[in-house]
Short mmCIF file of C-alpha atoms in Angstrom, two decimals:
data_model
loop_
_atom_site.label_atom_id
_atom_site.label_comp_id
_atom_site.label_asym_id
_atom_site.label_seq_id
_atom_site.Cartn_x
_atom_site.Cartn_y
_atom_site.Cartn_z
CA MET A 17 88.87 125.25 111.82
CA PHE A 18 90.37 127.55 109.18
CA LEU A 19 92.00 129.71 111.87
CA SER A 20 93.55 126.65 113.49
CA ILE A 21 94.94 125.38 110.17
CA LEU A 22 96.32 128.84 109.38
CA ALA A 23 97.94 129.12 112.81
CA ALA A 24 99.43 125.63 112.46
CA THR A 25 101.03 126.53 109.15
CA LEU A 26 102.41 129.91 110.30
CA PRO A 27 105.84 128.51 111.34
CA LEU A 28 106.22 126.96 107.90
CA ILE A 29 105.20 130.20 106.24
CA VAL A 30 107.87 132.07 108.22
CA LEU A 31 110.49 129.54 107.11
CA LEU A 32 109.28 129.72 103.50
CA ILE A 33 109.45 133.50 103.37
CA GLY A 34 112.64 133.90 105.36
CA ILE A 35 114.94 131.29 103.84
CA PRO A 36 114.26 130.88 100.08
CA LEU A 37 112.51 134.20 99.37
CA LEU A 38 114.47 136.62 101.55
CA MET A 39 117.60 134.42 101.39
CA LYS A 40 118.25 134.79 105.11
CA PRO A 41 120.33 132.15 106.93
CA ALA A 42 118.40 129.36 108.60
CA ALA A 43 120.17 130.20 111.88
CA LYS A 44 118.39 133.59 111.88
CA VAL A 45 115.01 132.54 110.47
CA ALA A 46 114.46 129.34 112.47
CA PRO A 47 114.51 131.06 115.93
CA ILE A 48 111.88 133.54 114.67
CA ALA A 49 109.78 130.63 113.38
CA LEU A 50 110.17 129.01 116.80
CA LEU A 51 108.85 132.13 118.53
CA VAL A 52 105.88 132.14 116.14
CA THR A 53 105.28 128.45 116.90
CA VAL A 54 105.25 129.01 120.66
CA LEU A 55 102.90 132.01 120.36
CA ALA A 56 100.52 130.09 118.09
CA ALA A 57 100.52 127.11 120.45
CA VAL A 58 99.71 129.28 123.47
CA LEU A 59 97.38 131.89 121.98
CA VAL A 60 95.48 129.88 119.35
CA PHE A 61 95.73 126.26 120.48
CA HIS A 62 95.60 127.19 124.20
CA PHE A 63 98.49 125.02 125.33
CA PRO A 64 99.89 126.03 128.74
CA ALA A 65 102.80 128.45 128.29
CA LYS A 66 105.12 126.61 130.71
CA THR A 67 104.50 123.23 129.06
CA THR A 68 104.99 124.73 125.61
CA VAL A 69 108.34 126.28 126.54
CA LEU A 70 109.51 123.03 128.16
CA ALA A 71 108.51 121.09 125.05
CA ALA A 72 110.50 123.53 122.93
CA PHE A 73 113.47 123.08 125.27
CA GLN A 74 113.33 119.29 124.97
CA GLY A 75 113.14 119.53 121.19
CA GLY A 76 116.09 121.93 121.08
CA LEU A 77 118.14 119.73 123.39
CA THR A 78 117.41 116.73 121.17
CA GLY A 79 118.55 118.79 118.20
CA ILE A 80 121.98 119.18 119.81
CA PHE A 81 122.29 115.81 121.58
CA PRO A 82 122.15 113.41 119.83
CA ILE A 83 121.39 114.91 116.41
CA MET A 84 124.03 117.59 115.74
CA TYR A 85 126.54 115.82 117.96
CA ILE A 86 126.89 113.19 115.21
CA PRO A 87 128.09 115.46 112.38
CA PHE A 88 130.14 117.36 114.99
CA GLY A 89 132.19 114.25 115.79
CA ALA A 90 132.57 113.47 112.09
CA LEU A 91 133.65 117.02 111.26
CA VAL A 92 136.24 117.10 114.05
CA VAL A 93 137.94 114.05 112.54
CA TYR A 94 137.59 115.40 109.01
CA ASN A 95 139.06 118.77 109.98
CA VAL A 96 142.02 117.03 111.66
CA LEU A 97 142.69 115.03 108.50
CA LYS A 98 142.38 118.19 106.41
CA ALA A 99 144.69 120.23 108.65
CA THR A 100 147.37 117.53 108.66
CA GLY A 101 147.31 116.82 104.92
CA TRP A 102 145.86 113.31 105.14
CA MET A 103 142.63 114.32 103.41
CA ASP A 104 144.65 115.72 100.50
CA LYS A 105 146.37 112.35 100.10
CA MET A 106 143.01 110.60 100.03
CA GLN A 107 141.55 113.07 97.52
CA GLY A 108 144.64 113.07 95.34
CA ALA A 109 144.60 109.30 94.99
CA MET A 110 141.03 109.33 93.71
CA ALA A 111 141.58 112.32 91.45
CA ASN A 112 144.46 110.61 89.66
CA LEU A 113 142.88 107.21 89.00
CA THR A 114 141.55 108.36 85.64
CA VAL A 115 141.62 111.30 83.21
CA ASP A 116 138.18 110.46 81.76
CA ARG A 117 135.95 113.31 82.88
CA ARG A 118 132.83 111.17 83.23
CA ALA A 119 134.68 108.61 85.33
CA GLN A 120 136.12 111.39 87.52
CA ALA A 121 132.60 112.68 88.14
CA LEU A 122 131.35 109.23 89.16
CA LEU A 123 134.36 108.50 91.34
CA ILE A 124 134.59 111.87 93.08
CA ALA A 125 131.11 113.44 92.99
CA PHE A 126 129.05 110.23 93.16
CA GLY A 127 131.21 107.77 95.13
CA PHE A 128 133.36 109.98 97.35
CA GLY A 129 130.48 112.43 97.78
CA ALA A 130 128.25 109.58 98.99
CA PHE A 131 130.90 108.49 101.49
CA LEU A 132 131.21 112.05 102.83
CA GLU A 133 127.42 112.31 103.05
CA GLY A 134 127.35 109.11 105.07
CA ILE A 135 130.08 110.31 107.42
CA CYS A 136 129.30 113.94 108.10
CA GLY A 137 127.00 115.67 105.60
CA PHE A 138 126.99 119.37 106.55
CA GLY A 139 127.72 120.55 103.00
CA ALA A 140 130.95 118.53 102.76
CA PRO A 141 129.58 116.09 100.10
CA VAL A 142 129.04 119.03 97.74
CA ALA A 143 131.83 121.44 98.69
CA ILE A 144 134.74 118.98 98.82
CA PRO A 145 134.09 117.01 95.60
CA ALA A 146 133.30 120.28 93.78
CA SER A 147 136.62 121.80 94.85
CA ILE A 148 138.46 118.65 93.69
CA LEU A 149 136.76 118.80 90.30
CA ILE A 150 137.69 122.47 89.96
CA GLY A 151 141.30 121.52 90.67
CA LEU A 152 141.09 118.92 87.90
CA GLY A 153 140.02 121.57 85.39
CA TYR A 154 136.23 121.37 85.46
CA ASN A 155 134.18 124.42 84.51
CA PRO A 156 132.84 125.91 87.81
CA MET A 157 129.19 125.65 86.75
CA MET A 158 129.74 122.06 85.61
CA ALA A 159 131.44 121.10 88.88
CA ALA A 160 128.60 122.58 90.97
CA LEU A 161 125.88 120.94 88.86
CA VAL A 162 127.52 117.51 88.83
CA CYS A 163 128.03 117.46 92.61
CA LEU A 164 124.49 118.62 93.40
CA VAL A 165 122.96 116.00 91.08
CA ALA A 166 125.26 113.24 92.37
CA ASN A 167 124.49 113.98 96.03
CA THR A 168 121.02 112.40 96.08
CA GLY A 169 121.21 108.65 96.68
CA PRO A 170 122.88 108.75 100.13
CA VAL A 171 120.97 111.70 101.63
CA PRO A 172 118.34 109.91 103.82
CA PHE A 173 121.18 107.91 105.38
CA GLY A 174 123.59 110.84 105.64
CA SER A 175 125.56 111.75 108.77
CA LEU A 176 125.35 108.13 109.94
CA ALA A 177 121.62 108.02 109.12
CA ILE A 178 120.60 110.85 111.42
CA PRO A 179 117.70 111.89 109.07
CA THR A 180 116.19 108.41 109.36
CA VAL A 181 116.85 108.24 113.10
CA THR A 182 115.23 111.67 113.55
CA LEU A 183 112.22 110.53 111.51
CA ALA A 184 111.83 107.56 113.85
CA LYS A 185 112.17 109.74 116.95
CA THR A 186 109.61 112.36 115.85
CA THR A 187 107.05 109.84 114.58
CA GLY A 188 107.50 106.95 116.99
CA LEU A 189 107.73 104.60 114.00
CA ASP A 190 110.13 101.67 113.92
CA VAL A 191 113.55 102.84 112.71
CA MET A 192 114.36 99.51 111.03
CA LYS A 193 111.16 99.55 109.00
CA LEU A 194 111.82 103.15 107.98
CA SER A 195 115.33 102.14 106.97
CA GLN A 196 114.02 99.23 104.91
CA MET A 197 111.36 101.24 103.08
CA THR A 198 113.66 104.18 102.45
CA GLY A 199 116.29 101.81 101.07
CA ARG A 200 113.73 100.31 98.70
CA PHE A 201 113.08 103.78 97.33
CA MET A 202 116.64 105.02 97.24
CA ALA A 203 118.46 102.02 95.75
CA PRO A 204 116.81 102.24 92.29
CA LEU A 205 116.84 106.04 92.43
CA ALA A 206 120.57 106.04 93.19
CA LEU A 207 121.24 103.93 90.10
CA ILE A 208 119.21 106.36 87.99
CA MET A 209 121.08 109.33 89.48
CA ALA A 210 124.39 107.72 88.49
CA PHE A 211 123.19 108.03 84.90
CA ALA A 212 121.98 111.57 85.63
CA THR A 213 125.44 112.52 86.97
CA VAL A 214 127.06 111.70 83.63
CA TYR A 215 124.15 113.12 81.63
CA ALA A 216 124.48 116.44 83.47
CA MET A 217 127.99 116.92 82.09
CA SER A 218 127.92 115.17 78.71
CA LYS A 219 124.23 114.84 77.76
CA SER A 220 123.21 111.70 75.88
CA LYS A 221 126.32 111.65 73.69
CA GLY A 222 128.53 110.89 76.69
CA LEU A 223 126.37 108.15 78.19
CA LYS A 224 127.23 105.43 75.67
CA GLY A 225 130.97 105.33 76.24
CA ALA A 226 130.57 105.50 80.02
CA LEU A 227 127.93 102.79 80.36
CA GLY A 228 130.31 100.34 82.06
CA THR A 229 131.56 102.86 84.62
CA ILE A 230 128.01 104.09 85.30
CA LEU A 231 126.74 100.56 85.91
CA VAL A 232 129.69 99.64 88.15
CA SER A 233 129.34 102.82 90.22
CA GLY A 234 125.55 102.87 90.29
CA LEU A 235 124.94 99.19 90.90
CA SER A 236 127.68 98.81 93.52
CA PHE A 237 126.21 101.71 95.46
CA ALA A 238 122.55 100.77 94.93
CA ILE A 239 122.93 97.09 95.82
CA THR A 240 124.95 97.87 98.95
CA GLU A 241 122.49 100.58 99.98
CA PHE A 242 119.59 98.16 99.61
CA LEU A 243 121.28 95.30 101.47
CA VAL A 244 122.60 97.37 104.38
CA SER A 245 119.40 99.39 104.87
CA ASN A 246 117.22 96.28 104.75
CA PHE A 247 119.30 93.73 106.65
CA ILE A 248 121.77 95.61 108.88
CA GLY A 249 120.27 99.01 109.69
CA ALA A 250 120.34 102.65 108.75
CA ASP A 251 123.50 103.91 110.50
CA LEU A 252 126.16 102.66 108.08
CA THR A 253 124.10 102.49 104.90
CA SER A 254 125.63 105.44 103.06
CA VAL A 255 129.08 104.90 104.57
CA LEU A 256 129.34 101.30 103.38
CA ALA A 257 127.58 101.97 100.07
CA GLY A 258 129.98 104.84 99.39
CA LEU A 259 133.01 102.71 100.29
CA VAL A 260 131.89 99.80 98.12
CA CYS A 261 131.17 102.20 95.25
CA LEU A 262 134.63 103.77 95.57
CA VAL A 263 136.45 100.42 95.67
CA ALA A 264 134.42 98.89 92.83
CA THR A 265 134.80 101.96 90.62
CA ALA A 266 138.53 102.25 91.34
CA ILE A 267 139.12 98.58 90.49
CA TYR A 268 137.11 98.90 87.29
CA LEU A 269 138.96 102.06 86.26
CA ASN A 270 142.28 100.35 86.93
CA PHE A 271 141.43 97.94 84.09
CA GLN A 272 140.36 100.83 81.87
CA LYS A 273 143.68 102.69 81.90
CA HIS A 274 144.23 102.17 78.20
CA ALA A 275 140.68 103.04 77.18
CA GLN A 276 140.13 106.20 75.15
CA PRO A 277 139.28 108.92 77.73
CA TRP A 278 136.39 111.31 77.29
CA LEU A 279 137.57 114.90 77.67
CA PHE A 280 135.91 118.30 77.52
CA GLU A 281 135.64 119.97 74.13
CA GLY A 282 138.97 121.48 73.07
CA GLU A 283 140.86 119.76 75.90
CA ALA A 284 144.26 118.19 75.23
CA PRO A 285 144.50 114.41 75.85
CA ALA A 286 147.47 114.87 78.20
CA THR A 287 145.32 116.52 80.89
CA GLY A 288 145.75 115.11 84.38
CA GLU A 289 148.85 112.96 84.73
CA ARG A 290 148.63 110.10 87.20
CA ARG A 291 150.56 110.24 90.42
CA GLU A 292 151.32 107.11 92.44
CA PHE A 293 150.55 106.88 96.14
CA HIS A 294 152.02 104.49 98.66
CA PRO A 295 149.45 101.82 99.72
CA LYS A 296 150.28 102.36 103.39
CA GLU A 297 149.47 106.08 103.13
CA LEU A 298 146.19 105.32 101.41
CA PHE A 299 145.25 102.80 104.11
CA LEU A 300 146.14 105.18 106.93
CA SER A 301 144.17 108.05 105.37
CA TRP A 302 141.08 105.83 105.49
CA LEU A 303 141.85 104.31 108.90
CA PRO A 304 139.54 106.52 111.05
CA TYR A 305 136.58 105.74 108.78
CA LEU A 306 137.34 102.04 108.57
CA LEU A 307 137.50 101.95 112.38
CA LEU A 308 134.21 103.85 112.52
CA ALA A 309 132.51 101.18 110.40
CA VAL A 310 133.94 98.37 112.55
CA LEU A 311 133.03 100.05 115.86
CA VAL A 312 129.48 100.99 114.83
CA ILE A 313 128.85 97.38 113.86
CA ALA A 314 130.53 96.13 117.06
CA VAL A 315 128.30 98.15 119.41
CA ASN A 316 125.12 97.14 117.55
CA LEU A 317 125.58 93.37 117.51
CA PRO A 318 122.78 91.39 119.22
CA SER A 319 125.15 90.52 122.07
CA THR A 320 126.52 94.05 122.59
CA LYS A 321 123.60 96.33 121.76
CA PRO A 322 121.84 95.83 125.14
CA LEU A 323 125.04 96.95 126.86
CA PHE A 324 125.73 100.08 124.86
CA SER A 325 122.05 101.07 124.72
CA GLY A 326 121.85 100.93 128.52
CA ALA A 327 119.29 98.13 128.56
CA ALA A 328 121.53 95.62 130.35
CA ALA A 329 121.87 95.54 134.13
CA GLY A 330 124.64 97.80 135.39
CA TRP A 331 124.90 99.74 132.12
CA SER A 332 122.40 102.51 132.82
CA TRP A 333 125.31 104.96 133.08
CA VAL A 334 125.62 105.04 129.28
CA VAL A 335 122.22 106.75 128.99
CA VAL A 336 121.42 110.32 130.02
CA LYS A 337 117.70 110.50 130.85
CA ALA A 338 115.45 113.33 132.00
CA GLN A 339 111.76 114.04 132.35
CA ILE A 340 111.32 117.56 131.02
CA TYR A 341 107.64 118.00 130.22
CA ASN A 342 106.13 114.62 129.39
CA PRO A 343 106.59 111.50 131.55
CA GLY A 344 105.57 109.43 128.55
CA LYS A 345 108.28 110.94 126.35
CA LEU A 346 111.50 111.12 128.33
CA TYR A 347 114.57 112.82 126.94
CA ALA A 348 117.30 110.21 126.42
CA PHE A 349 120.82 110.37 125.02
CA THR A 350 122.85 107.14 124.70
CA TRP A 351 126.15 108.93 124.50
CA LEU A 352 128.47 105.91 124.28
CA GLN A 353 126.48 104.33 121.47
CA SER A 354 126.18 107.60 119.56
CA PRO A 355 128.00 107.62 116.20
CA GLY A 356 129.36 111.02 117.24
CA THR A 357 131.21 109.48 120.18
CA ILE A 358 132.27 106.47 118.11
CA MET A 359 133.69 108.75 115.41
CA LEU A 360 135.78 110.59 118.01
CA ILE A 361 136.97 107.29 119.50
CA ALA A 362 137.92 106.05 116.02
CA GLY A 363 139.98 109.20 115.57
CA LEU A 364 141.67 108.81 118.96
CA ILE A 365 142.70 105.25 118.03
CA ALA A 366 143.82 106.07 114.48
CA PHE A 367 145.69 109.34 114.96
CA PRO A 368 148.79 107.94 116.74
CA PHE A 369 149.35 105.52 113.82
CA MET A 370 149.09 108.49 111.45
CA GLY A 371 151.56 110.62 113.40
CA ILE A 372 148.87 113.09 114.48
CA SER A 373 149.08 114.50 118.00
CA TYR A 374 146.05 114.80 120.24
CA GLY A 375 146.87 118.51 120.52
CA VAL A 376 145.87 118.94 116.88
CA MET A 377 142.61 117.17 117.62
CA GLY A 378 141.95 119.47 120.56
CA GLU A 379 142.60 122.52 118.40
CA GLN A 380 140.23 121.29 115.67
CA PHE A 381 137.64 120.39 118.31
CA GLY A 382 137.32 124.07 119.22
CA LYS A 383 137.41 125.27 115.62
CA THR A 384 134.74 122.78 114.60
CA PHE A 385 132.50 123.91 117.45
CA LYS A 386 132.72 127.52 116.28
CA GLN A 387 132.18 126.44 112.67
CA MET A 388 128.97 124.61 113.56
CA ILE A 389 127.34 127.18 115.85
CA PRO A 390 124.93 128.40 113.11
CA SER A 391 123.93 124.81 112.39
CA PHE A 392 123.45 124.11 116.10
CA ILE A 393 121.09 127.08 116.33
CA ALA A 394 119.17 126.20 113.17
CA VAL A 395 118.68 122.50 113.90
CA ALA A 396 117.90 123.06 117.60
CA SER A 397 115.23 125.59 116.60
CA ILE A 398 113.76 123.27 113.95
CA LEU A 399 113.57 120.37 116.40
CA ALA A 400 112.02 122.67 119.02
CA ILE A 401 109.40 123.73 116.45
CA ALA A 402 108.70 120.08 115.65
CA GLU A 403 108.30 119.16 119.33
CA VAL A 404 105.82 121.98 119.98
CA MET A 405 103.88 121.32 116.77
CA ASN A 406 103.54 117.63 117.66
CA MET A 407 102.38 118.29 121.24
CA ALA A 408 98.80 117.32 122.14
CA LEU A 409 96.70 117.47 125.32
CA PRO A 410 96.17 115.86 127.72
CA ILE A 411 99.68 114.70 128.58
CA VAL A 412 99.22 111.45 130.48
CA ASP A 413 101.61 109.75 132.88
CA PRO A 414 101.90 106.16 131.56
CA LYS A 415 102.38 104.80 135.09
CA THR A 416 99.44 106.43 136.87
CA LYS A 417 97.24 106.92 133.75
CA LEU A 418 96.47 110.38 135.11
CA ALA A 419 96.78 113.65 133.23
CA VAL A 420 99.79 115.69 134.31
CA VAL A 421 98.84 118.52 131.93
CA GLY A 422 95.31 119.13 130.67
CA ASP A 423 92.07 117.31 131.39
CA LEU A 424 91.39 113.68 130.51
CA ALA A 425 87.90 114.65 129.45
CA THR A 426 89.08 117.40 127.07
CA LYS A 427 91.36 116.54 124.17
CA GLN A 428 93.35 119.09 122.20
CA ILE A 429 94.96 117.75 119.02
CA SER A 430 98.40 118.90 117.95
CA MET A 431 99.20 121.56 115.37
CA VAL A 432 100.51 118.85 113.04
CA ALA A 433 97.33 116.78 113.48
CA THR A 434 95.31 119.88 112.60
CA MET A 435 97.27 120.22 109.34
CA ALA A 436 96.90 116.50 108.66
CA ASN A 437 93.12 116.68 109.14
CA GLY A 438 92.99 119.51 106.62
CA ILE A 439 94.93 117.44 104.07
CA VAL A 440 92.74 114.36 104.67
CA ALA A 441 89.62 116.48 104.08
CA LEU A 442 90.90 117.98 100.83
CA VAL A 443 93.06 115.29 99.17
CA SER A 444 92.14 111.86 97.79
CA LYS A 445 94.07 108.87 99.13
CA HIS A 446 94.98 108.03 95.52
CA VAL A 447 96.49 111.49 95.03
CA TYR A 448 98.41 111.76 98.28
CA PRO A 449 101.17 109.27 97.29
CA PHE A 450 102.22 111.82 94.65
CA LEU A 451 102.19 114.65 97.22
CA SER A 452 104.00 112.81 99.98
CA PRO A 453 107.52 113.11 98.44
CA LEU A 454 106.90 116.83 97.92
CA PHE A 455 106.81 117.42 101.68
CA GLY A 456 110.36 116.11 101.92
CA THR A 457 111.44 118.20 98.93
CA LEU A 458 109.78 121.31 100.38
CA GLY A 459 111.24 120.65 103.82
CA VAL A 460 114.81 120.50 102.53
CA PHE A 461 114.21 123.47 100.25
CA LEU A 462 113.17 125.43 103.34
CA THR A 463 115.78 124.21 105.81
CA GLY A 464 118.63 122.73 103.74
CA SER A 465 118.50 119.58 105.86
CA ASN A 466 116.82 116.19 105.47
CA THR A 467 117.00 115.88 109.25
CA SER A 468 115.08 119.11 109.77
CA ALA A 469 112.59 118.23 107.01
CA ASN A 470 111.83 114.91 108.68
CA ALA A 471 111.40 116.62 112.03
CA LEU A 472 109.01 119.16 110.52
CA PHE A 473 106.89 116.88 108.34
CA GLY A 474 107.48 113.34 109.58
CA ASN A 475 104.53 113.26 111.95
CA LEU A 476 102.35 115.04 109.40
CA GLN A 477 103.07 112.22 106.95
CA LYS A 478 102.30 109.62 109.60
CA LEU A 479 99.01 111.14 110.74
CA THR A 480 97.83 111.90 107.21
CA ALA A 481 98.60 108.34 106.11
CA GLN A 482 96.73 106.92 109.10
CA GLY A 483 93.76 109.19 108.41
CA MET A 484 93.60 107.96 104.81
CA GLY A 485 94.15 104.30 105.62
CA LEU A 486 97.60 104.26 103.99
CA SER A 487 100.86 102.87 105.38
CA ASP A 488 102.51 105.37 107.73
CA ILE A 489 105.90 103.69 107.16
CA LEU A 490 105.48 104.11 103.41
CA MET A 491 104.49 107.78 103.49
CA ALA A 492 107.04 108.83 106.09
CA SER A 493 109.79 107.08 104.09
CA ALA A 494 108.52 108.68 100.86
CA GLY A 495 108.97 112.11 102.41
CA SER A 496 112.51 111.26 103.47
CA ALA A 497 113.31 109.95 99.99
CA GLY A 498 111.80 113.10 98.48
CA ALA A 499 114.21 115.16 100.56
CA SER A 500 117.01 114.12 98.20
CA ALA A 501 115.33 116.09 95.43
CA GLY A 502 115.21 119.10 97.72
CA LYS A 503 118.97 118.89 98.17
CA MET A 504 119.43 119.74 94.50
CA ILE A 505 117.49 123.01 94.78
CA SER A 506 118.02 123.90 98.44
CA PRO A 507 119.40 127.46 98.72
CA GLN A 508 121.76 126.25 101.45
CA SER A 509 123.21 123.47 99.26
CA ILE A 510 123.47 125.75 96.24
CA VAL A 511 125.22 128.48 98.25
CA ILE A 512 127.74 125.90 99.50
CA ALA A 513 128.32 124.65 95.95
CA ALA A 514 128.61 128.17 94.54
CA THR A 515 131.10 129.16 97.23
CA ALA A 516 133.21 126.04 96.66
CA VAL A 517 133.56 126.67 92.91
CA GLY A 518 133.88 130.46 93.02
CA LEU A 519 130.38 131.31 91.74
CA ALA A 520 129.09 133.23 94.77
CA GLY A 521 126.20 135.40 93.64
CA LYS A 522 125.34 133.05 90.74
CA GLU A 523 123.14 130.74 92.82
CA GLY A 524 120.08 131.44 90.67
CA LEU A 525 121.88 130.17 87.56
CA ILE A 526 122.80 126.96 89.34
CA MET A 527 119.24 126.42 90.57
CA ARG A 528 117.89 126.78 87.04
CA GLN A 529 120.06 123.83 86.05
CA THR A 530 119.38 121.58 89.05
CA ILE A 531 115.61 122.01 88.96
CA LYS A 532 115.61 120.19 85.61
CA TYR A 533 116.66 117.08 87.52
CA THR A 534 114.52 117.71 90.60
CA ILE A 535 111.19 117.62 88.79
CA PRO A 536 111.66 114.22 87.06
CA TYR A 537 113.03 112.79 90.33
CA VAL A 538 109.91 113.81 92.29
CA ILE A 539 107.55 112.53 89.57
CA LEU A 540 109.32 109.17 89.40
CA LEU A 541 109.33 108.84 93.20
CA GLY A 542 105.62 109.67 93.28
CA LEU A 543 104.95 106.84 90.83
CA MET A 544 106.99 104.50 93.02
CA VAL A 545 105.02 105.49 96.12
CA PHE A 546 101.73 104.93 94.28
CA ALA A 547 102.92 101.51 93.12
CA PHE A 548 103.93 100.44 96.63
CA ALA A 549 100.65 101.77 98.07
CA PHE A 550 98.19 100.20 95.64
CA LEU A 551 99.96 97.68 93.39
CA PHE A 552 102.54 96.03 95.64
CA PRO A 553 101.49 96.73 99.26
CA GLY A 554 103.06 93.46 100.36
CA LEU A 555 106.51 94.96 99.69
CA VAL A 556 105.99 97.62 102.38
CA PRO A 557 107.59 96.61 105.73
#
């Protein structure tokens, strides 16, 4: 038993040593961890080598299509806007709405960062707002800290909700219920983190004068996040919440133009003159993302979803299907319904109105592909690890009820189930709600990605919860919500922030600051999980 548990945890140990301790890139460590996973599955758990390799292949393929294809499409459009100057117009408009430093942090780091997280993730929600704040005169350490703390509320629904979608795929749990439960965690936490964003830069003395802006930004985001995640779905949660937050905060700040601004110590009041932007330019700079929101909703309406998901007669061509190793778990990619495809279509529609040629898009398509190769490798490896670790024998054909791999009379539990059994044997069900968010935090700390963390630990949360008689939806969602805390201390996120503000090599100093916010976040989330589990179980979907 001990040997099996040790072998099951070996891939995680490799990731833990390689990424945060040795500071090696995930793209180099994850393939090594995958090799260790395959060897452990074959040599210790006695899974057939061919089946194990095919499972790893299916997991890796899923990591590329549909998972990484989504941020790829978003980054292509973003890079086009950046190369043609449209992103600068969008950023400049927000940067010049106010000279109050606290309001700038909420507008740019909290609101705009949330929108970028919802659209593409991939470090953009930290790097881009941080670079804007530096341009406005922020201290580099302050800019990095503010952006890392602010980038928490939208994380489980980032990149058009791919972390939540991945959690549903790896666990087999209902994606809408996961969206609802995660939204019930993240909405109040997002409001709290709006306060934390201002506190990080001004401490308690700056909170009082910014209370109105904090409440407008925090509540507009939190309420929208709750409503969209609970009544519409996960895909557009962070996108719409970020947009509503930006609009609400901008309108509020427009009425605060004559208010006394809060500036950094020793800073002259004349800092940051406003610059007017033509409304048409502002609208066009947002056009691809507005079209994205409209199109994602359009293809997921009750009347259209069966068509674009391939469920309607004559529409099977929109789904790529393949049986790779398990007839009960086919590989499927609904390419036309994918937010990655929709983002590219939104760009194709919007660019002619913006005076952008398709040649520029083609050029950025290739550059974006090269830019994302390390992420492709890392996420594909992580998803391959997850697929192998979640594999169990026998593999049964759902049509014939016969075993295609293994023996019906001999069951071999998965590596993840082995770990879950160990947790169930050692941990009380009243203690586990406090540990559940830590798996998400640890997963992001290791991999830098909520998506990868959910792939690694999602099924562990599900099986552990079921073994303890707890809600699997609750515990899986708690892990995804806990991943936001991991974003604040993830080496990958901190390296991105440090690079953006010119503090490369000072990552340790940044982490010492962000961990002060990570610990209270995880404790508070643990209390929330406990309350949902034992005090208000009726509020769990």
